[in-house]
Short mmCIF file of C-alpha atoms and ligand atoms in Angstrom, two decimals:
data_model
loop_
_atom_site.label_atom_id
_atom_site.label_comp_id
_atom_site.label_asym_id
_atom_site.label_seq_id
_atom_site.Cartn_x
_atom_site.Cartn_y
_atom_site.Cartn_z
CA MET A 1 13.70 -20.84 -30.95
CA ARG A 2 14.90 -19.06 -27.86
CA VAL A 3 13.19 -15.92 -29.00
CA LEU A 4 9.94 -17.76 -29.59
CA PHE A 5 10.28 -19.36 -26.16
CA SER A 6 10.69 -16.03 -24.42
CA ILE A 7 7.74 -14.59 -26.32
CA VAL A 8 5.57 -17.47 -25.13
CA ILE A 9 6.72 -17.06 -21.54
CA PHE A 10 6.18 -13.32 -21.72
CA SER A 11 2.65 -13.73 -23.07
CA LEU A 12 1.79 -16.27 -20.41
CA ALA A 13 3.08 -13.94 -17.74
CA VAL A 14 0.95 -11.14 -19.15
CA ILE A 15 -2.15 -13.30 -19.40
CA PHE A 16 -1.86 -14.80 -15.93
CA GLY A 17 -0.71 -11.56 -14.40
CA PHE A 18 -3.75 -9.85 -15.83
CA ALA A 19 -6.14 -12.59 -14.75
CA GLY A 20 -4.79 -12.32 -11.23
CA TYR A 21 -5.20 -8.59 -11.32
CA THR A 22 -8.78 -8.49 -12.39
CA ARG A 23 -9.84 -11.14 -9.92
CA PHE A 24 -9.46 -8.87 -6.96
CA GLY A 25 -8.20 -10.39 -3.79
CA LEU A 26 -7.01 -13.72 -5.15
CA PRO A 27 -3.31 -14.28 -4.86
CA LEU A 28 -1.40 -14.09 -8.11
CA ILE A 29 -0.25 -17.41 -9.46
CA ILE A 30 2.67 -15.95 -11.32
CA PRO A 31 4.93 -14.56 -8.56
CA ALA A 32 5.16 -10.81 -8.99
CA PRO A 33 2.80 -8.26 -10.49
CA PRO A 34 4.22 -6.22 -13.37
CA PRO A 35 7.08 -4.12 -12.08
CA GLN A 36 5.89 -0.79 -10.81
CA GLU A 37 7.68 2.42 -10.25
CA ALA A 38 7.10 3.33 -6.65
CA LYS A 39 6.85 6.95 -7.71
CA ILE A 40 3.73 8.56 -9.05
CA SER A 41 4.33 10.94 -11.88
CA GLY A 42 2.50 12.52 -14.76
CA GLU A 43 4.05 9.94 -17.05
CA MET A 44 2.20 7.12 -15.42
CA THR A 45 -0.56 5.48 -17.44
CA MET A 46 -3.95 5.00 -15.82
CA ASP A 47 -3.36 1.24 -15.76
CA GLN A 48 -0.14 1.75 -13.83
CA PHE A 49 -1.89 4.14 -11.47
CA ILE A 50 -4.61 1.57 -10.79
CA ALA A 51 -2.00 -1.14 -10.29
CA LEU A 52 -0.20 1.10 -7.84
CA GLY A 53 -3.49 1.59 -6.00
CA LYS A 54 -3.77 -2.19 -5.65
CA THR A 55 -0.25 -2.35 -4.25
CA VAL A 56 -1.00 0.36 -1.71
CA TYR A 57 -4.33 -1.29 -0.89
CA GLU A 58 -2.69 -4.63 -0.10
CA GLY A 59 0.57 -3.25 1.27
CA LYS A 60 1.19 0.04 2.98
CA GLY A 61 -2.54 0.80 3.32
CA THR A 62 -3.12 -2.45 5.27
CA CYS A 63 -6.69 -2.36 3.93
CA THR A 64 -6.83 -6.14 3.43
CA LEU A 65 -6.06 -6.72 7.10
CA CYS A 66 -9.69 -5.80 7.71
CA HIS A 67 -11.34 -5.77 4.29
CA ASN A 68 -11.20 -9.47 3.49
CA SER A 69 -13.38 -12.53 3.39
CA LEU A 70 -13.32 -12.99 7.18
CA GLY A 71 -16.13 -10.47 7.39
CA ARG A 72 -14.70 -8.06 9.95
CA ALA A 73 -15.16 -5.21 7.49
CA PRO A 74 -17.29 -4.94 4.34
CA LEU A 75 -15.75 -6.17 1.11
CA LEU A 76 -14.85 -3.28 -1.13
CA GLU A 77 -15.20 -4.76 -4.62
CA GLN A 78 -18.63 -3.17 -4.83
CA VAL A 79 -18.07 -0.02 -2.83
CA ALA A 80 -17.89 2.16 -5.94
CA GLN A 81 -21.27 0.80 -7.00
CA VAL A 82 -23.00 1.16 -3.64
CA ALA A 83 -21.55 4.61 -2.90
CA PRO A 84 -24.58 6.47 -4.38
CA GLU A 85 -26.87 4.50 -2.03
CA ARG A 86 -24.64 5.41 0.93
CA LEU A 87 -24.87 9.10 0.03
CA ALA A 88 -28.67 8.89 -0.22
CA ASP A 89 -29.01 7.06 3.12
CA ALA A 90 -30.61 8.99 5.99
CA ARG A 91 -27.73 7.90 8.22
CA TYR A 92 -25.13 9.56 6.00
CA LYS A 93 -23.42 12.43 7.85
CA GLY A 94 -20.63 13.42 5.48
CA GLU A 95 -20.09 15.92 2.71
CA ALA A 96 -19.23 13.77 -0.29
CA LYS A 97 -21.08 14.33 -3.55
CA SER A 98 -19.57 11.67 -5.79
CA VAL A 99 -18.28 8.10 -5.68
CA GLU A 100 -14.73 9.39 -5.63
CA GLU A 101 -15.45 11.74 -2.74
CA TYR A 102 -17.30 9.04 -0.83
CA ILE A 103 -14.36 6.63 -0.99
CA HIS A 104 -11.96 9.40 -0.03
CA GLU A 105 -14.12 10.44 2.89
CA SER A 106 -14.41 6.81 4.02
CA MET A 107 -10.64 6.71 4.30
CA VAL A 108 -10.15 9.93 6.25
CA LYS A 109 -13.43 10.26 8.18
CA PRO A 110 -14.69 6.70 8.46
CA SER A 111 -17.52 7.63 10.80
CA ALA A 112 -19.20 9.89 8.23
CA TYR A 113 -21.04 6.74 7.23
CA VAL A 114 -20.86 3.51 9.17
CA VAL A 115 -21.96 0.44 7.24
CA ALA A 116 -24.76 -1.23 9.23
CA GLY A 117 -23.45 -3.96 11.51
CA PHE A 118 -19.83 -2.84 11.31
CA GLY A 119 -19.78 -0.01 13.84
CA LYS A 120 -17.77 -0.04 17.00
CA LYS A 121 -19.42 -2.17 19.67
CA GLY A 122 -21.98 -0.30 21.72
CA THR A 123 -22.17 2.71 19.40
CA ASN A 124 -25.19 1.55 17.42
CA ASP A 125 -23.27 1.96 14.15
CA THR A 126 -22.45 5.61 14.72
CA VAL A 127 -18.69 5.19 15.19
CA SER A 128 -16.47 3.33 12.75
CA PRO A 129 -13.64 1.14 14.05
CA MET A 130 -11.62 1.99 10.95
CA PRO A 131 -8.63 4.28 11.51
CA ASP A 132 -8.07 7.46 9.47
CA VAL A 133 -5.61 6.05 6.95
CA SER A 134 -4.13 9.46 6.12
CA GLY A 135 -2.60 9.63 9.59
CA GLY A 136 -1.38 7.43 12.38
CA ALA A 137 0.65 4.40 11.52
CA ILE A 138 -0.78 3.94 8.01
CA ASN A 139 -0.16 7.50 6.92
CA LEU A 140 -1.10 7.41 3.23
CA ASN A 141 -0.41 10.57 1.28
CA ALA A 142 -2.88 12.21 -1.12
CA ALA A 143 -1.41 10.51 -4.17
CA GLU A 144 -1.55 7.09 -2.59
CA MET A 145 -5.16 7.65 -1.60
CA ALA A 146 -6.02 8.77 -5.13
CA ALA A 147 -4.41 5.58 -6.48
CA VAL A 148 -6.45 3.46 -4.05
CA ILE A 149 -9.64 5.24 -5.16
CA ALA A 150 -8.77 4.61 -8.83
CA PHE A 151 -8.22 0.94 -7.98
CA LEU A 152 -11.55 0.65 -6.15
CA GLN A 153 -13.39 2.40 -8.99
CA ASP A 154 -11.78 0.06 -11.50
CA VAL A 155 -12.59 -3.04 -9.43
CA GLY A 156 -16.16 -1.82 -8.98
CA GLY A 157 -16.58 -1.43 -12.72
CA VAL A 158 -17.45 2.25 -12.62
CA GLU A 159 -15.77 5.14 -14.38
CA VAL A 160 -12.35 5.89 -12.90
CA THR A 161 -12.43 9.56 -11.99
CA ALA A 162 -9.51 9.68 -9.53
CA GLN A 163 -6.77 11.69 -11.15
CA ILE A 164 -3.10 10.87 -11.46
CA PRO A 165 -1.43 13.66 -9.52
CA THR A 166 1.09 15.64 -11.50
CA GLY A 167 4.18 17.43 -10.39
CA GLU A 168 6.69 16.99 -7.63
CA ALA A 169 4.15 17.55 -4.88
CA ALA A 170 2.64 14.16 -5.57
CA ALA A 171 5.80 12.13 -5.16
CA PRO A 172 7.19 10.23 -3.41
CA ALA A 173 4.43 7.71 -3.16
CA ALA A 174 3.92 4.18 -2.06
CA GLU A 175 7.25 3.85 -0.41
CA GLY A 176 6.98 0.85 1.85
CA ALA A 177 4.38 -0.70 -0.42
CA ALA A 178 6.86 -3.30 -1.67
CA PRO A 179 5.35 -6.78 -1.44
CA ALA A 180 8.08 -8.29 0.71
CA PRO A 181 9.34 -5.84 3.31
CA ALA A 182 12.60 -6.51 5.10
CA PRO A 183 12.55 -8.31 8.45
CA ALA A 184 11.77 -5.93 11.28
CA ALA A 185 14.74 -4.74 13.33
CA ASP A 186 12.93 -4.42 16.62
CA ALA A 187 9.60 -5.08 18.29
CA LYS A 188 8.13 -1.71 17.43
CA GLU A 189 8.94 -2.16 13.76
CA ALA A 190 7.49 -5.67 13.85
CA LEU A 191 4.19 -4.50 15.40
CA VAL A 192 3.86 -1.88 12.68
CA LYS A 193 5.00 -4.15 9.85
CA PHE A 194 2.24 -6.66 10.55
CA GLY A 195 -0.37 -4.02 11.23
CA CYS A 196 -0.93 -5.12 14.85
CA ASN A 197 -1.18 -1.43 15.67
CA THR A 198 -4.18 -0.90 13.38
CA CYS A 199 -6.25 -2.99 15.80
CA HIS A 200 -4.31 -2.99 19.08
CA MET A 201 -2.73 -0.52 21.42
CA HIS A 202 0.71 -1.20 22.86
CA PRO A 203 3.09 1.06 24.81
CA LEU A 204 5.60 0.94 21.92
CA ILE A 205 3.05 2.45 19.53
CA ALA A 206 1.90 6.03 19.70
CA GLU A 207 -1.43 5.64 17.93
CA GLY A 208 -2.87 2.17 18.21
CA GLY A 209 -6.33 1.00 17.25
CA ASP A 210 -9.02 -0.48 19.41
CA MET A 211 -10.62 -3.19 17.32
CA GLY A 212 -8.75 -5.69 19.50
CA PRO A 213 -7.77 -5.77 23.19
CA ASP A 214 -5.09 -3.44 24.55
CA LEU A 215 -1.90 -5.49 24.34
CA ALA A 216 -0.45 -3.70 27.36
CA GLN A 217 -2.94 -5.63 29.50
CA VAL A 218 -2.17 -9.08 28.14
CA ALA A 219 0.99 -9.84 30.13
CA ALA A 220 -0.83 -9.70 33.45
CA THR A 221 -3.23 -12.52 32.61
CA ALA A 222 -1.64 -14.52 29.77
CA GLY A 223 -0.17 -17.16 32.08
CA LYS A 224 -3.55 -17.90 33.63
CA ARG A 225 -5.71 -18.13 30.56
CA LYS A 226 -5.17 -21.77 29.63
CA PRO A 227 -4.20 -24.53 32.07
CA GLY A 228 -0.76 -25.89 31.31
CA MET A 229 0.17 -22.99 29.03
CA SER A 230 2.81 -20.45 29.96
CA ALA A 231 2.18 -16.76 29.28
CA GLU A 232 4.57 -16.97 26.37
CA GLN A 233 2.88 -20.02 24.86
CA PHE A 234 -0.51 -18.40 25.24
CA ILE A 235 0.60 -15.27 23.41
CA VAL A 236 2.14 -17.25 20.58
CA GLU A 237 -1.05 -19.24 20.22
CA SER A 238 -3.12 -16.04 20.23
CA ILE A 239 -1.05 -14.74 17.34
CA ILE A 240 -0.90 -17.84 15.15
CA ASP A 241 -4.37 -19.20 15.96
CA PRO A 242 -6.46 -16.21 17.07
CA ASN A 243 -9.71 -18.14 17.41
CA ALA A 244 -8.23 -20.74 19.78
CA THR A 245 -9.09 -18.59 22.82
CA LEU A 246 -11.11 -15.44 22.41
CA ALA A 247 -10.44 -12.38 24.50
CA LYS A 248 -13.52 -11.46 26.57
CA GLY A 249 -15.92 -9.20 24.76
CA PHE A 250 -14.46 -9.81 21.29
CA GLU A 251 -15.79 -11.78 18.37
CA PRO A 252 -14.02 -14.56 16.49
CA ASP A 253 -12.57 -14.15 13.00
CA MET A 254 -11.45 -10.59 13.56
CA MET A 255 -7.72 -11.03 13.67
CA PRO A 256 -5.93 -12.33 10.55
CA PRO A 257 -5.23 -16.07 10.92
CA ASP A 258 -2.09 -16.22 8.79
CA PHE A 259 0.60 -14.40 10.75
CA ALA A 260 2.51 -17.65 11.22
CA GLN A 261 3.14 -17.77 7.46
CA GLN A 262 4.33 -14.18 7.35
CA MET A 263 6.58 -13.81 10.37
CA THR A 264 10.11 -14.88 10.91
CA VAL A 265 10.84 -16.61 14.20
CA ALA A 266 12.86 -13.58 15.28
CA GLU A 267 9.92 -11.27 14.58
CA MET A 268 7.58 -13.53 16.55
CA ASN A 269 10.03 -13.60 19.48
CA MET A 270 10.37 -9.82 19.52
CA ILE A 271 6.62 -9.33 19.45
CA VAL A 272 5.99 -11.88 22.20
CA ALA A 273 8.70 -10.31 24.38
CA ALA A 274 7.19 -6.87 23.86
CA ILE A 275 3.71 -8.11 24.81
CA LEU A 276 5.24 -9.69 27.93
CA ASN A 277 6.77 -6.26 28.61
CA LYS A 278 10.21 -7.84 28.53
CA ASP A 279 12.60 -5.51 26.87
CA ALA A 280 9.68 -3.28 26.03
CA ALA A 281 12.05 -0.58 24.90
CA GLY A 282 12.05 -2.34 21.54
CA GLY A 283 14.09 -5.46 21.99
CA LYS A 284 16.56 -6.71 19.45
CA PRO A 285 16.31 -10.31 18.32
CA GLN A 286 18.13 -12.61 20.74
C1 HEC B 1 -8.63 -1.83 11.26
C2 HEC B 1 -9.52 -2.29 10.23
C3 HEC B 1 -9.62 -1.49 8.93
C4 HEC B 1 -8.60 -1.05 8.11
C5 HEC B 1 -7.10 -1.21 8.32
C6 HEC B 1 -9.24 -0.40 6.98
N1 HEC B 1 -10.60 -0.43 7.11
FE1 HEC B 1 -11.97 0.36 5.83
N2 HEC B 1 -13.47 -0.14 7.08
C7 HEC B 1 -13.32 -0.91 8.22
C8 HEC B 1 -14.63 -1.17 8.79
C9 HEC B 1 -14.90 -2.00 10.03
C10 HEC B 1 -15.56 -0.54 7.94
C11 HEC B 1 -17.09 -0.54 8.12
C12 HEC B 1 -17.50 0.56 9.05
C13 HEC B 1 -17.60 1.87 8.30
O1 HEC B 1 -18.46 1.99 7.44
O2 HEC B 1 -16.76 2.75 8.57
C14 HEC B 1 -14.80 0.11 6.88
C15 HEC B 1 -15.36 0.86 5.84
C16 HEC B 1 -14.68 1.28 4.70
C17 HEC B 1 -15.28 1.89 3.54
C18 HEC B 1 -16.75 2.17 3.32
C19 HEC B 1 -17.38 0.89 2.79
C20 HEC B 1 -18.81 1.01 2.34
O3 HEC B 1 -19.33 -0.05 1.92
O4 HEC B 1 -19.40 2.08 2.38
C21 HEC B 1 -14.26 2.14 2.65
C22 HEC B 1 -14.39 2.78 1.26
C23 HEC B 1 -13.04 1.70 3.26
N3 HEC B 1 -13.32 1.18 4.50
C24 HEC B 1 -11.80 1.78 2.67
C25 HEC B 1 -10.61 1.37 3.27
C26 HEC B 1 -9.33 1.49 2.64
C27 HEC B 1 -9.09 1.98 1.23
C28 HEC B 1 -8.39 1.05 3.55
C29 HEC B 1 -6.88 1.03 3.41
C30 HEC B 1 -6.26 2.23 2.96
C31 HEC B 1 -9.13 0.64 4.75
N4 HEC B 1 -10.46 0.84 4.53
C32 HEC B 1 -8.53 0.15 5.91
C33 HEC B 1 -12.15 -1.36 8.77
C34 HEC B 1 -10.87 -1.09 8.28
C1 HEC B 2 -7.77 -6.68 12.09
C2 HEC B 2 -7.55 -6.47 13.50
C3 HEC B 2 -6.38 -7.18 14.19
C4 HEC B 2 -5.06 -7.23 13.79
C5 HEC B 2 -4.44 -6.66 12.53
C6 HEC B 2 -4.36 -7.92 14.84
N1 HEC B 2 -5.23 -8.29 15.82
FE1 HEC B 2 -4.77 -9.26 17.56
N2 HEC B 2 -6.73 -9.37 18.04
C7 HEC B 2 -7.75 -8.76 17.36
C8 HEC B 2 -9.00 -9.05 18.05
C9 HEC B 2 -10.38 -8.55 17.61
C10 HEC B 2 -8.69 -9.85 19.15
C11 HEC B 2 -9.67 -10.41 20.18
C12 HEC B 2 -10.32 -11.70 19.69
C13 HEC B 2 -9.37 -12.84 19.79
O1 HEC B 2 -8.94 -13.14 20.91
O2 HEC B 2 -9.03 -13.41 18.74
C14 HEC B 2 -7.23 -10.05 19.13
C15 HEC B 2 -6.52 -10.77 20.07
C16 HEC B 2 -5.13 -10.74 20.21
C17 HEC B 2 -4.39 -11.31 21.31
C18 HEC B 2 -4.98 -12.05 22.50
C19 HEC B 2 -5.35 -11.08 23.57
C20 HEC B 2 -6.00 -11.75 24.73
O3 HEC B 2 -5.99 -11.16 25.80
O4 HEC B 2 -6.55 -12.86 24.59
C21 HEC B 2 -3.06 -11.07 21.07
C22 HEC B 2 -1.89 -11.46 21.96
C23 HEC B 2 -2.99 -10.36 19.82
N3 HEC B 2 -4.26 -10.17 19.31
C24 HEC B 2 -1.81 -9.94 19.23
C25 HEC B 2 -1.74 -9.41 17.94
C26 HEC B 2 -0.49 -9.17 17.26
C27 HEC B 2 0.88 -9.40 17.83
C28 HEC B 2 -0.83 -8.69 16.01
C29 HEC B 2 0.11 -8.37 14.86
C30 HEC B 2 1.05 -9.40 14.50
C31 HEC B 2 -2.28 -8.62 15.92
N4 HEC B 2 -2.79 -9.07 17.12
C32 HEC B 2 -3.00 -8.17 14.83
C33 HEC B 2 -7.64 -8.01 16.21
C34 HEC B 2 -6.47 -7.86 15.46
#
């Protein structure tokens, strides 16, 4: 009986786990995806490689910070299918010849093709706001990028051509892609953990992004933005309810609306203190 019971549970886990997997972007109902080795090796099956790509895509790669249903970046379920059209487009400036190469190029030289309507403001879709994910704070290695490409090819329903890297050179991969990272130890870690740096600049971060306002400038005005709100309260509100007050020159629905569910109170306090330039050296939780 017990054996039968565990078989039933196991099959349910497999069925639901798989359903969650194939429906890209929807949260899994059964808690964790199948256990994955964080290391890429020649012994990995293609299914494991694709699953790893999904983990990198949603985790370390921070792709879903921008590529999600809020519309601040194009959805990527179809990118493998539309890639040939991108390559044939007169506006295409890159060197890719295949779907695989196009997705790779999009990750490392995003401006080689800028999807219409998604370019940096004022550049007439010639400059992409997407960071080079092989460097900066995201820093994916070649194996991780190959896994992400395999995942996007699989999701797009085209032939998966991205290869599982073999040999030691490929590992270690996807470290830091674990679904539930540890609480950040200081403000700098917290800004990176939540991907604030992919869109914002801040003095604690060497290479910030510029999809959002420079956070170094916020302290000076935060206390005057909303009557009756202190600078601190305004910053907290900006983080947990980004559309409540929009920064001048920026559009709504750009910043993820769910940081409140992800952050510990200590992490929120460290981030707010850093934005207020209090203890900007990387304050410890009080
Ligand atoms: C800070 C926001 C941001 C992050 C993080 C980000 N992207 Fe993008 N990405 C964009 C925007 C905006 C575009 C559309 C402009 C362009 O074409 O470059 C884009 C375009 C793309 C395209 C081309 C889409 C098409 O339809 O041709 C691909 C592929 C892509 N991103 C992959 C990724 C992957 C994979 C990751 C994670 C490793 C990632 N992006 C992380 C903002 C982001
Ligand atoms: C995908 C890009 C993106 C990410 C990731 C992001 N932001 Fe933003 N953020 C924006 C944009 C765009 C704005 C301007 C529009 C608005 O006010 O909502 C903004 C606005 C803000 C503001 C208000 C600035 C002002 O002067 O009104 C604060 C504070 C802020 N972000 C902090 C953060 C912090 C802290 C994080 C990480 C926990 C973060 N953001 C992550 C894009 C992003």
